[in-house]
Amino acid sequence: MTPGTKRGGNSAAPSGVDVARLAGVSQKTVSRVFNDEPYVSADVRRRVLDAAEQLGYRRNNAARALASGRTRSIGVVTLGTALYGPASLLMGVERAVRDMGYALRVVNTMEGDPAGVAGAVGSLLDQGVDGIVISEPIEEDGHQGETPLRVDVPVLVLGAPSPVTAPMVLTAGGGAGPMARAATEHLLELGHMTVHHLAGPQRWYAARDRLEGWRAALTAHGRTVPPVSEGDWSAASGHAAGRELARDPEVTAVFAANDDMAIGLVRALTEAGRRVPQDVAVVGFDDIPLAAYVTPPLTTVRQPFDAVAQEGLKRLVYAIENPDTTPMPAADPPVDLVVRASSAPPAKGGRASQQ
């Protein structure tokens, strides 16, 4: 008779006892393997996992939750958007949560939603999650400054400085400021006297972070800080801003807060007879897959979405499973400037080269 099958052909879910019998170990050893406890040899761990796969065994997370007081689930609050950055970060979170043996529960918030983050967090707490991730937050209508959350679980904020207060708040991936500074300094090092900025919508904390990084770079180098153009992350808004910037002969370099706006900007400059990069150098942010294939290929800052998600979730899970210990230290995300053909020194004889 095949393990996990009763007489008469009725299927029964395989149990830990079945796994232990097939692997030739005790049931306690099976439990230790699936709880990732130490002092289990690699050979024994492999035999248990092979037996579990052969039998189609799955852990009873409900029983584990009753025994441990935890549901082994993590809730994610994310803005309901198909934008490349937030969508890529959410995919990275999903992979990281699954790899760590937790279940994922997602609640989307929408711009203008009066319940906002606090309402989404409340919904997740009602589902008994062990920790909460807030991904790419924006400033909500009627809220100034930080939003206090009434929670008794750790909170991880991804992609921006934390806009919330709670007993334990962790952050990861909020390093857009140094990345924006590197993009701006790249253009200054090419010889441009200043750099204009096409910013994202300032309700987004990540957009503010990039704007501050751009401004800090110009200030540190003693350069003029030009007026800011603001888009809505879309290529169309970049195109509209580009039409305005193309009229100003003083503009020789632009840092855009995302690649979509940068691509729209390049199109508008080209239509206006301003060559990229000969007349205007352009740098984007994100490194979307299309960035390497537009004309000219776009210089941009690559965001490490998977690395940020893995590092953040590792810290969150550690806080969940070790509530009485000091949180794991945060690691700053790397700055990865991808230089392509859209950035170059100012044209000889142009105003920037004469300063």
mmCIF file of N, CA and C in Angstrom, residues 22 125 279:
data_model
loop_
_atom_site.group_PDB
_atom_site.id
_atom_site.type_symbol
_atom_site.label_atom_id
_atom_site.label_comp_id
_atom_site.label_asym_id
_atom_site.label_seq_id
_atom_site.Cartn_x
_atom_site.Cartn_y
_atom_site.Cartn_z
ATOM 1 N N LEU A 22 9.425 6.934 6.535
ATOM 2 C CA LEU A 22 10.098 6.786 5.250
ATOM 3 C C LEU A 22 11.566 7.232 5.320
ATOM 4 N N LEU A 125 -4.147 43.092 10.983
ATOM 5 C CA LEU A 125 -4.093 42.655 12.380
ATOM 6 C C LEU A 125 -5.282 41.769 12.718
ATOM 7 N N ASP A 279 23.140 67.960 -26.538
ATOM 8 C CA ASP A 279 22.647 69.243 -26.035
ATOM 9 C C ASP A 279 22.152 69.144 -24.590
#
